[in-house]
PDB file of C-alpha atoms in Angstrom:
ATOM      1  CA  UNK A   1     120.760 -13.631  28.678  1.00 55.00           C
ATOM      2  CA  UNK A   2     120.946 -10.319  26.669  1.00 59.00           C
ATOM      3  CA  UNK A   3     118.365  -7.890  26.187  1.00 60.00           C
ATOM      4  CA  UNK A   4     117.576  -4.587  24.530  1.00 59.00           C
ATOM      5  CA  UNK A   5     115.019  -1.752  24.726  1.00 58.00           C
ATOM      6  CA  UNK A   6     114.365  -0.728  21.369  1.00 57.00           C
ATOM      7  CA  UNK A   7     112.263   2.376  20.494  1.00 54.00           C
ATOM      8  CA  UNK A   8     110.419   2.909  17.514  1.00 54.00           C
ATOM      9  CA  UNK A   9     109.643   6.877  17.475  1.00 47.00           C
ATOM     10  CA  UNK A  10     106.290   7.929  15.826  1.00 50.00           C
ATOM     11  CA  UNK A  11     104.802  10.830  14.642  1.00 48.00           C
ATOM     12  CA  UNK A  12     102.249   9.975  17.977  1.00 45.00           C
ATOM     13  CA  UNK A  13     105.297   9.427  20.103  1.00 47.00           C
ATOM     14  CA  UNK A  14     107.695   6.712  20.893  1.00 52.00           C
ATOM     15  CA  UNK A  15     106.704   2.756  20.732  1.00 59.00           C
ATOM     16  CA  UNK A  16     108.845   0.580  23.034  1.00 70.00           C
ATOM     17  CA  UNK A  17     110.218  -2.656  22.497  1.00 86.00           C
ATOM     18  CA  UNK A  18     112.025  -5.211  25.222  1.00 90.00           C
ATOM     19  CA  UNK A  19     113.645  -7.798  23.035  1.00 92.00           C
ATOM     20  CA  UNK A  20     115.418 -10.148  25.014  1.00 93.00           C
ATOM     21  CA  UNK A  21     117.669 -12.810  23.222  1.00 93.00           C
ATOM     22  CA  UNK A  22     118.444 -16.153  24.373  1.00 94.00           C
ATOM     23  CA  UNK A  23     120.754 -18.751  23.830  1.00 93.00           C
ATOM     24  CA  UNK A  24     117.604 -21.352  23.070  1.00 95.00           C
ATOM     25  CA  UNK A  25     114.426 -22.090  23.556  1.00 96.00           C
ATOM     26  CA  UNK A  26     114.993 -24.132  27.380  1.00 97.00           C
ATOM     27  CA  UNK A  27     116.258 -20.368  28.318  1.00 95.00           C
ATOM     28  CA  UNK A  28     113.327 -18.614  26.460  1.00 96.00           C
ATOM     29  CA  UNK A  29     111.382 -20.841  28.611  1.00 97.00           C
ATOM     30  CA  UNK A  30     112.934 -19.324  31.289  1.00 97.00           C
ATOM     31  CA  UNK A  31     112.648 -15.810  30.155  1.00 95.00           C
ATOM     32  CA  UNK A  32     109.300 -16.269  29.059  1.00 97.00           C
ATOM     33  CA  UNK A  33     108.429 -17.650  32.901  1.00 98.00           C
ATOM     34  CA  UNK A  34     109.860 -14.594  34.524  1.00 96.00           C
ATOM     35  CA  UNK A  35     107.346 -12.692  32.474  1.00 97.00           C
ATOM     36  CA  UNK A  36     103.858 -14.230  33.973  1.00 98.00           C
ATOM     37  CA  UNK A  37     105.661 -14.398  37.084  1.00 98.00           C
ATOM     38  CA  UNK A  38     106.001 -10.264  37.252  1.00 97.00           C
ATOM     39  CA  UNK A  39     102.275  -9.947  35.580  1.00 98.00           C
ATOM     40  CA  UNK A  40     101.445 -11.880  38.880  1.00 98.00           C
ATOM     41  CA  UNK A  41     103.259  -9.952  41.146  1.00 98.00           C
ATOM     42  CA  UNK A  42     101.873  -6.910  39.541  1.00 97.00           C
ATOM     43  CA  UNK A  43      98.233  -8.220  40.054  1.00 98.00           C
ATOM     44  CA  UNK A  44      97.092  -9.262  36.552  1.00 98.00           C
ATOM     45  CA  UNK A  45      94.193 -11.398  36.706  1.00 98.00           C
ATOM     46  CA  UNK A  46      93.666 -12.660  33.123  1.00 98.00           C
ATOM     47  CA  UNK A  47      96.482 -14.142  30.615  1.00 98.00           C
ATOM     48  CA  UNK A  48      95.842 -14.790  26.874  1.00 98.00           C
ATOM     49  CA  UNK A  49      97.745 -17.599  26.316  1.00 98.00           C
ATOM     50  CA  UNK A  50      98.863 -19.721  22.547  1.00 98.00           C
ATOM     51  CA  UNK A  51      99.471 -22.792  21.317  1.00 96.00           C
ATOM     52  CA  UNK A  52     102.110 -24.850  19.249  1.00 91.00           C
ATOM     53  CA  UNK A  53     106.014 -25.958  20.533  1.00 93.00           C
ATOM     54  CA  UNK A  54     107.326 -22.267  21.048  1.00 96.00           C
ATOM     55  CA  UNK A  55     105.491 -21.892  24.033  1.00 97.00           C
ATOM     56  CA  UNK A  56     105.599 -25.190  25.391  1.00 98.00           C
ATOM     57  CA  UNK A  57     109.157 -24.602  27.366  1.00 98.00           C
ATOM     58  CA  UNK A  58     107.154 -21.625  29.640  1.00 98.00           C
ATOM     59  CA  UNK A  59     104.289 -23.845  30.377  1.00 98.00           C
ATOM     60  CA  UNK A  60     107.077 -26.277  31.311  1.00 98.00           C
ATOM     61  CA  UNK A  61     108.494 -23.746  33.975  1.00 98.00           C
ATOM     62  CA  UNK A  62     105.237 -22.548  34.889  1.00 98.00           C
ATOM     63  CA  UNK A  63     103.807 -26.043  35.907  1.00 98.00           C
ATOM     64  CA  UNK A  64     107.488 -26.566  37.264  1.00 98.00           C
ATOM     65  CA  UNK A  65     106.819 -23.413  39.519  1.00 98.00           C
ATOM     66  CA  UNK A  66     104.786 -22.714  42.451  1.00 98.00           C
ATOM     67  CA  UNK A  67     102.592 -20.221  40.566  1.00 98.00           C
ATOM     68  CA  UNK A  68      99.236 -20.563  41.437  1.00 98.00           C
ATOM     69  CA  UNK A  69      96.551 -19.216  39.026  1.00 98.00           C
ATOM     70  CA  UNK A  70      93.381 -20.737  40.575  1.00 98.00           C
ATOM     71  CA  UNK A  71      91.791 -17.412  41.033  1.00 98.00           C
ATOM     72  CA  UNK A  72      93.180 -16.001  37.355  1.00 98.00           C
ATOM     73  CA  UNK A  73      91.108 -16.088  33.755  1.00 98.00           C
ATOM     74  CA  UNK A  74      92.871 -17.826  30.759  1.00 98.00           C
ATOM     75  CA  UNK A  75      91.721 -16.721  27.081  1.00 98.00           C
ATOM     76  CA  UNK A  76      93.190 -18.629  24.683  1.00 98.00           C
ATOM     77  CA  UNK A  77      93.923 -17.476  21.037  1.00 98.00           C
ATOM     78  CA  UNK A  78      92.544 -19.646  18.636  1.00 97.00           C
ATOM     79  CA  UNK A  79      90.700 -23.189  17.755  1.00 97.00           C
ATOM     80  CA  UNK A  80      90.103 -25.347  15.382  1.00 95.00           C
ATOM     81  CA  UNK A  81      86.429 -25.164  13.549  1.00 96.00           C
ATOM     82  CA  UNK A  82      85.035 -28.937  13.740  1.00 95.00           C
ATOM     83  CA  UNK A  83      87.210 -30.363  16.548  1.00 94.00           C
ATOM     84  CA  UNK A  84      85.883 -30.816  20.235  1.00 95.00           C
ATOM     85  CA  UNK A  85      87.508 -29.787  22.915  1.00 95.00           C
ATOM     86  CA  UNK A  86      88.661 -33.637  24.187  1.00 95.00           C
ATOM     87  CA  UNK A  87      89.995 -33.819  20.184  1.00 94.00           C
ATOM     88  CA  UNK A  88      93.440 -34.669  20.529  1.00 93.00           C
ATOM     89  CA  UNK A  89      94.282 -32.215  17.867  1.00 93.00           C
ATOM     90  CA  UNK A  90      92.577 -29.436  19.350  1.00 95.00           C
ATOM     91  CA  UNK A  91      94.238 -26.442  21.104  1.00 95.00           C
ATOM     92  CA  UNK A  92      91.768 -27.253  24.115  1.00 98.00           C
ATOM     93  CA  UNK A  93      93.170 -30.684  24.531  1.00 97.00           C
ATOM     94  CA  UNK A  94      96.707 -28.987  23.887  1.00 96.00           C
ATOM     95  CA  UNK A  95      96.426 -26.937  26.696  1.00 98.00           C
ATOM     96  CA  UNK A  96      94.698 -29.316  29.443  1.00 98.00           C
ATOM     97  CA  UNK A  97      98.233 -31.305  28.772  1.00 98.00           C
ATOM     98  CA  UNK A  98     100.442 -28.537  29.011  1.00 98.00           C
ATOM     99  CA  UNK A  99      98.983 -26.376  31.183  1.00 98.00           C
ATOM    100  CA  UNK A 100      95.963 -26.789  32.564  1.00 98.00           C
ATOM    101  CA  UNK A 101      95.591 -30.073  34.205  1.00 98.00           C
ATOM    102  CA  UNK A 102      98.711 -28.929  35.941  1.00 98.00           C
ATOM    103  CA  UNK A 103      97.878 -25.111  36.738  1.00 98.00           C
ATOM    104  CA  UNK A 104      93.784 -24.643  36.554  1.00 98.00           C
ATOM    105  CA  UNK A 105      92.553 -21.154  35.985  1.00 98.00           C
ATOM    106  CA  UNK A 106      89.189 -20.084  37.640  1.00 98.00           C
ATOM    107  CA  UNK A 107      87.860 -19.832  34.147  1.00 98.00           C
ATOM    108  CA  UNK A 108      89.316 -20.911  31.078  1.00 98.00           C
ATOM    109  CA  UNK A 109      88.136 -19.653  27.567  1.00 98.00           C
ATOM    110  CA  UNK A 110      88.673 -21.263  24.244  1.00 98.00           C
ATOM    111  CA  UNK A 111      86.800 -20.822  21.335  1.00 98.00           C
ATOM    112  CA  UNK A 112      84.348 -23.871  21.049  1.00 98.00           C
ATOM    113  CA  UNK A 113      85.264 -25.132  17.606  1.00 97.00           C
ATOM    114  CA  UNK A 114      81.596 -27.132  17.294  1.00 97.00           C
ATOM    115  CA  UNK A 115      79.892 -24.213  17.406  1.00 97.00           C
ATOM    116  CA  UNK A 116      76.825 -24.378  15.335  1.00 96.00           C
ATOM    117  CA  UNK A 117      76.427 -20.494  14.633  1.00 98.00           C
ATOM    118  CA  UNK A 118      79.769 -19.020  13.438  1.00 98.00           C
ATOM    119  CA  UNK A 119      78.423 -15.710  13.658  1.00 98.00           C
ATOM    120  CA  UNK A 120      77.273 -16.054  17.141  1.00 98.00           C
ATOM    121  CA  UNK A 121      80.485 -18.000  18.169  1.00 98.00           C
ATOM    122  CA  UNK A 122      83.016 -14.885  16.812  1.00 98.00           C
ATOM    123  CA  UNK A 123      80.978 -12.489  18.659  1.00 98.00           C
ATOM    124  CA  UNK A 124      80.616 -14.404  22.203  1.00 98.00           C
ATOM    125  CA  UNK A 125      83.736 -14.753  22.444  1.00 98.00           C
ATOM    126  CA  UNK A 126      84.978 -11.559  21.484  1.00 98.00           C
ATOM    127  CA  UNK A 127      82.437 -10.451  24.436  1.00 98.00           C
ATOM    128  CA  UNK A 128      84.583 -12.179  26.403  1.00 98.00           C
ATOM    129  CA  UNK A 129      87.708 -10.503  25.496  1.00 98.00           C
ATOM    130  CA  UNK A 130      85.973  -7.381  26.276  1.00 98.00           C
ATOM    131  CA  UNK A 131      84.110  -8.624  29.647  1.00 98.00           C
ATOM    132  CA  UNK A 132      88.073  -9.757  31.164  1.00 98.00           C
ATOM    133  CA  UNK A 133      90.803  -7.252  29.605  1.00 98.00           C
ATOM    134  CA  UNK A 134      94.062  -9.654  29.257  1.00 98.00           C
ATOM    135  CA  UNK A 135      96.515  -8.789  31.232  1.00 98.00           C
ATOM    136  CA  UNK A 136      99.444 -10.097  29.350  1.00 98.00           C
ATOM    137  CA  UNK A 137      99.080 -11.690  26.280  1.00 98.00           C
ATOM    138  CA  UNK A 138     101.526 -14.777  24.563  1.00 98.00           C
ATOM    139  CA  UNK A 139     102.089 -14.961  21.438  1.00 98.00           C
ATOM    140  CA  UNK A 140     103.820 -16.834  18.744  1.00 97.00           C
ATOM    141  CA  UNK A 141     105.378 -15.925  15.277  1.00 96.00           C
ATOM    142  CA  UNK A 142     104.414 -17.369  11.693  1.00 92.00           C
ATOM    143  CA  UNK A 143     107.329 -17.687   8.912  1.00 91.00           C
ATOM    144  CA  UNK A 144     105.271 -15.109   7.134  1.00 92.00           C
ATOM    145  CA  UNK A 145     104.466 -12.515  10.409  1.00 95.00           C
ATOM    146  CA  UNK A 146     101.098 -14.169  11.063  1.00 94.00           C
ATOM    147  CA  UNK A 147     100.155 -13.696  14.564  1.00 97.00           C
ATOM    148  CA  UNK A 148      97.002 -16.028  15.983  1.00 95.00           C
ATOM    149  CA  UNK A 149      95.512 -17.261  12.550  1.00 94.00           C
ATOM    150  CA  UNK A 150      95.819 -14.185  11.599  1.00 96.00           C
ATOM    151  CA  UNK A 151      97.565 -14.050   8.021  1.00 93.00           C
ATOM    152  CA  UNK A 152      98.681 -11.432   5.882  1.00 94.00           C
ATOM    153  CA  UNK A 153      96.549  -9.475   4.486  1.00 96.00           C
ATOM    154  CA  UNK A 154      94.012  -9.386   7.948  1.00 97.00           C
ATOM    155  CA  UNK A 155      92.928  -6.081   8.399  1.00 98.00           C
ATOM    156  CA  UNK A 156      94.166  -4.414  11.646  1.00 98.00           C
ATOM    157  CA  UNK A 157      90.435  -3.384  12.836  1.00 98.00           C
ATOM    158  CA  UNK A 158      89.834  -7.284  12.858  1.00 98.00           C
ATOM    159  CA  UNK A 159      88.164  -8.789  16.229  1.00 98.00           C
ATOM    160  CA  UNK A 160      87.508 -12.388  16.987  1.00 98.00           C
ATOM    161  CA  UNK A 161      86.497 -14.132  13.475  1.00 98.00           C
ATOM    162  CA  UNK A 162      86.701 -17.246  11.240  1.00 98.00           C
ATOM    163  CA  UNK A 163      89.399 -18.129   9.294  1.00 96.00           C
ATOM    164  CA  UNK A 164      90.080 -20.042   6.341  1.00 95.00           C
ATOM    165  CA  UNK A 165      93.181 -21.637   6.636  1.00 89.00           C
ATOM    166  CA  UNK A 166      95.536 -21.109   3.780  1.00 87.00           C
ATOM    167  CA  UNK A 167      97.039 -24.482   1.788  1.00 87.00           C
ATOM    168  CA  UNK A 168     100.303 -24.407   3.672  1.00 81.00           C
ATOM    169  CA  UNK A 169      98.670 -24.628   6.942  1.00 81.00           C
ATOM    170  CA  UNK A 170      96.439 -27.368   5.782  1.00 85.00           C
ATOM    171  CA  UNK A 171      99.138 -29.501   4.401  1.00 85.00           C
ATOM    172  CA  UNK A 172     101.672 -28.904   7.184  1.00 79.00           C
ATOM    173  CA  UNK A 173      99.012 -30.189   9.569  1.00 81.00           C
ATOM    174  CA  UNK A 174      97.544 -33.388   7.613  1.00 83.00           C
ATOM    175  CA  UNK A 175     100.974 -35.601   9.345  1.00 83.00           C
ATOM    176  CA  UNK A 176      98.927 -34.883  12.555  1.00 82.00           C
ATOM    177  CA  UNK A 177      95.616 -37.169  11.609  1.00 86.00           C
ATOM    178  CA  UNK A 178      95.025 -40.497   9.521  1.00 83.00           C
ATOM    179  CA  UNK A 179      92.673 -39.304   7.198  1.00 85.00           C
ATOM    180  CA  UNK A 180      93.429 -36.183   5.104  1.00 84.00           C
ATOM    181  CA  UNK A 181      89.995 -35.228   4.944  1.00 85.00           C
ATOM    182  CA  UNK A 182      89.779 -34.862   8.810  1.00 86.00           C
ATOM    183  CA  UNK A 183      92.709 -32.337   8.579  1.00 89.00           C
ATOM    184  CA  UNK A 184      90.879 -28.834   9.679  1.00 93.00           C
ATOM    185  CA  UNK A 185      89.768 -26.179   6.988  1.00 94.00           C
ATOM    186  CA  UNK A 186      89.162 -23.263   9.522  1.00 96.00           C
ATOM    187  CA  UNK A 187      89.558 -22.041  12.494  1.00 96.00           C
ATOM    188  CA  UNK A 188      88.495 -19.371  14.940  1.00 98.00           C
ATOM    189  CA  UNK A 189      90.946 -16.628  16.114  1.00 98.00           C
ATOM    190  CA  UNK A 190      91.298 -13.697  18.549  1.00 98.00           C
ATOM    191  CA  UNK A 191      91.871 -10.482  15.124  1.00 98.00           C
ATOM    192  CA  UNK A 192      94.269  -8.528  14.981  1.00 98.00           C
ATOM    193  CA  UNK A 193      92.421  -5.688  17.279  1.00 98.00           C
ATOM    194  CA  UNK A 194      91.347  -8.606  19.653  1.00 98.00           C
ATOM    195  CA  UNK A 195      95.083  -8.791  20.264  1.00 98.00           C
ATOM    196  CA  UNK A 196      95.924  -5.215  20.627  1.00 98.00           C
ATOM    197  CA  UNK A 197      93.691  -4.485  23.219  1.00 98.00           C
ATOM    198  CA  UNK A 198      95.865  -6.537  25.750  1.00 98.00           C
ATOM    199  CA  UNK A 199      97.716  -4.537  28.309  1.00 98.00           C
ATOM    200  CA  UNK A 200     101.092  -6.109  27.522  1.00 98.00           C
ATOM    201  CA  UNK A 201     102.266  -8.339  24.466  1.00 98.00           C
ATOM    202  CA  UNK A 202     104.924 -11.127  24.950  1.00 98.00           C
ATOM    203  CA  UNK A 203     106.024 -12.638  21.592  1.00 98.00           C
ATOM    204  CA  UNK A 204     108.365 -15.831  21.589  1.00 98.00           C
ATOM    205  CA  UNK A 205     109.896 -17.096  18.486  1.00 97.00           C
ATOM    206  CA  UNK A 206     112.626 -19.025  17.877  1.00 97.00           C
ATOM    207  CA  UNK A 207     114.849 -20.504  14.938  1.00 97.00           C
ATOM    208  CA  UNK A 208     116.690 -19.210  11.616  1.00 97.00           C
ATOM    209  CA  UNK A 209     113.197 -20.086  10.020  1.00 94.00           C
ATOM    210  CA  UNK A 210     111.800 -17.170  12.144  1.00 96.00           C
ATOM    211  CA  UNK A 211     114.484 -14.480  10.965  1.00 98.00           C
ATOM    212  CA  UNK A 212     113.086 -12.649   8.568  1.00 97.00           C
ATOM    213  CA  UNK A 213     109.486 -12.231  10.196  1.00 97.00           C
ATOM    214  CA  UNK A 214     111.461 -10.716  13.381  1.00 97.00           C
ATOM    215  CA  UNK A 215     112.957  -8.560  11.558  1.00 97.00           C
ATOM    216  CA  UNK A 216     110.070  -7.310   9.935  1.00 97.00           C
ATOM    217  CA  UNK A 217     108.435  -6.535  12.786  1.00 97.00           C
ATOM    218  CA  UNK A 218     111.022  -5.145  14.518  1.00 94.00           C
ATOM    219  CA  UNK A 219     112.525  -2.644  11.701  1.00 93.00           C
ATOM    220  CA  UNK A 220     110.119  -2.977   8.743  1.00 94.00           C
ATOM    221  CA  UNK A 221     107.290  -0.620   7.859  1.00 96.00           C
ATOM    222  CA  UNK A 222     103.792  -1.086   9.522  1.00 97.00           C
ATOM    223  CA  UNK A 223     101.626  -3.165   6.895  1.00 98.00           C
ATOM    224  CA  UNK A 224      98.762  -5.532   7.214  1.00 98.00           C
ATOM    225  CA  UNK A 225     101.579  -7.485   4.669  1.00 97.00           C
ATOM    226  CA  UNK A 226     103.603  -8.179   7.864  1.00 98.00           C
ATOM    227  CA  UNK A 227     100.267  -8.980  10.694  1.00 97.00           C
ATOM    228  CA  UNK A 228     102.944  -8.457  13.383  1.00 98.00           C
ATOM    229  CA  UNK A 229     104.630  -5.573  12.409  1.00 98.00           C
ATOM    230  CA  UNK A 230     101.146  -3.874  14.251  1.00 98.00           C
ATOM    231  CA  UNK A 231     102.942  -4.258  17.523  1.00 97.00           C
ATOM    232  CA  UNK A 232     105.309  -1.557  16.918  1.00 96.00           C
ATOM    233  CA  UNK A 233     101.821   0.498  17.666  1.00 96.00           C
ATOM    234  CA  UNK A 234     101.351  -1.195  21.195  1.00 97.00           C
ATOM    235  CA  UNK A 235     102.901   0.635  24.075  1.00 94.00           C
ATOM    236  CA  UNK A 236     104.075  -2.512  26.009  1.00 95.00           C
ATOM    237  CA  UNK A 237     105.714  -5.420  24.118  1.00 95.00           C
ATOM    238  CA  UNK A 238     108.423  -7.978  25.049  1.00 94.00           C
ATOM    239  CA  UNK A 239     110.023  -9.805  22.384  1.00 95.00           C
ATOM    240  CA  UNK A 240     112.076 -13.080  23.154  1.00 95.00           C
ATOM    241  CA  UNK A 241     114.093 -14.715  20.362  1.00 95.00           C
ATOM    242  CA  UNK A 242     117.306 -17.135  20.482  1.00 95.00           C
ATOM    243  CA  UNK A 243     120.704 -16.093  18.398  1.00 93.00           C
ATOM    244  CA  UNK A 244     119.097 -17.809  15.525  1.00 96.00           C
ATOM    245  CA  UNK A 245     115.568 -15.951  15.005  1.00 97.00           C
ATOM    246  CA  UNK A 246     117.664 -12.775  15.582  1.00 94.00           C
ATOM    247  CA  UNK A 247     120.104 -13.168  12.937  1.00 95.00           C
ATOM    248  CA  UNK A 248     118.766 -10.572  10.440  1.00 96.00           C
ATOM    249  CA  UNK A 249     118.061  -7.597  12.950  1.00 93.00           C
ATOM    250  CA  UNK A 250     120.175  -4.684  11.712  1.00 88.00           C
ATOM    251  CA  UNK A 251     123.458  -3.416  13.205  1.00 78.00           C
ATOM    252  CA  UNK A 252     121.178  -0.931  14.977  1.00 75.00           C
ATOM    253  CA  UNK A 253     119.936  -3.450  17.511  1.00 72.00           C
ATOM    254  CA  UNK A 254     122.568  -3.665  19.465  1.00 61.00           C
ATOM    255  CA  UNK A 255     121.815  -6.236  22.886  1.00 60.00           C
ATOM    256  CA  UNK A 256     123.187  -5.333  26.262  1.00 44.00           C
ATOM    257  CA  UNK A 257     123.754  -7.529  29.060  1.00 44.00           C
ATOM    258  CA  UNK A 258     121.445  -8.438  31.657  1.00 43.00           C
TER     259      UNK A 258
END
């Protein structure tokens, strides 16, 4: 396993960066694991936590592990707008399989995607954010720097809101149910600010696919362009990428060993 500690310096100060690279994602698993372990040694009490296959190898070390998280909070990114919670396609479901069923929480938040009042929704659960600070929070990586469903072009002061899922996102999820009209329009997501106000960040991606949105982040400018490129702002980030999703980092980012 190698790892870095890169530091972005600011007019406000310096920004630092833990990027850890793996061989693949069974090690980022690994890596990843080591990361809620430490939060729980350190006392954190609440984890925001993602869905999708980068982050299924933690869960698998976590419900692997002796970890116990009975008396811990779980706030979960994002859902779906029109699917229950006992949807196969919904993130709920996703993480009761994963996760959950395996390692309860004491309480376990996810937006509730049959919400009848949007409005109300967006700002409950935002409420909720605020009412149990996260801890540490898990993220993943879109091909185009999205973070949550948050695409480019979010603005930065965004909280908790609905989304309108672009196209792509749309078609790329209509092999997932029968009927192309059942295929999710929008969604509810944790903003951009929602995100930032975590204590420490913990982004996983992985793949050649993923190469150019690291590097963004990493060495590009700051731009609501590039959503994740607004955690070279937050104090305390870990990054964890395999050889391929760190491919187009600069000669500058140079990993030692670990």
């Amino acid at each position: 396993m190698l790892s870095l500690v890169y530091t972005i310096t600011e007019d406000k100060g310096a920004t630092v960066m833990k990027i850890i690279k793996v061989q693949d994602q069974t090690m980022g698993g690994k890596a990843g694991f080591a990361q809620f372990d430490a939060a729980l040694k350190q006392g954190a009490s609440t984890f925001g936590l993602a869905t999708g296959s980068t982050p299924i190898t933690i869960y698998e070390e976590i419900v692997a592990s002796d970890l116990d998280f009975s008396e811990k909070t779980s706030i979960n990114l994002d859902e779906y707008v029109g699917l229950s919670g006992d949807d196969v396609q919904s993130y709920a479901y996703f993480m009761h399989e994963h996760l959950f069923n395996a390692k309860p929480f004491a309480q376990s938040y996810v937006p509730n995607g049959l919400a009848e009042d949007a409005d109300a929704e967006v700002k409950r659960y935002e409420e909720i954010i605020d009412a149990n600070p996260i801890d540490l929070q898990l993220l993943g990586l879109g091909q185009n720097g999205h973070i949550g469903f948050n695409e480019p072009g979010t603005s930065f002061n965004e909280t908790t809101h609905k989304v309108t899922l672009t196209q792509s996102t749309i078609d790329a999820n209509a092999r997932f149910f029968e009927d192309e009209n059942d295929v999710p329009r929008y969604a509810y997501s944790m903003g951009i600010a929602s995100i930032m106000k975590s204590k420490n960040i913990l982004l996983v991606a992985y793949g050649e696919a993923k190469a150019a949105a690291v590097a963004a982040m990493i060495e590009g400018p700051v731009t609501e362009d590039m959503p994740a490129s607004v955690l070279q702002n937050h104090a305390n980030v870990t990054v964890i990428v395999d050889e391929a999703a760190a491919s187009k980092l600069s000669d500058q980012v140079e990993f030692s060993e670990i």
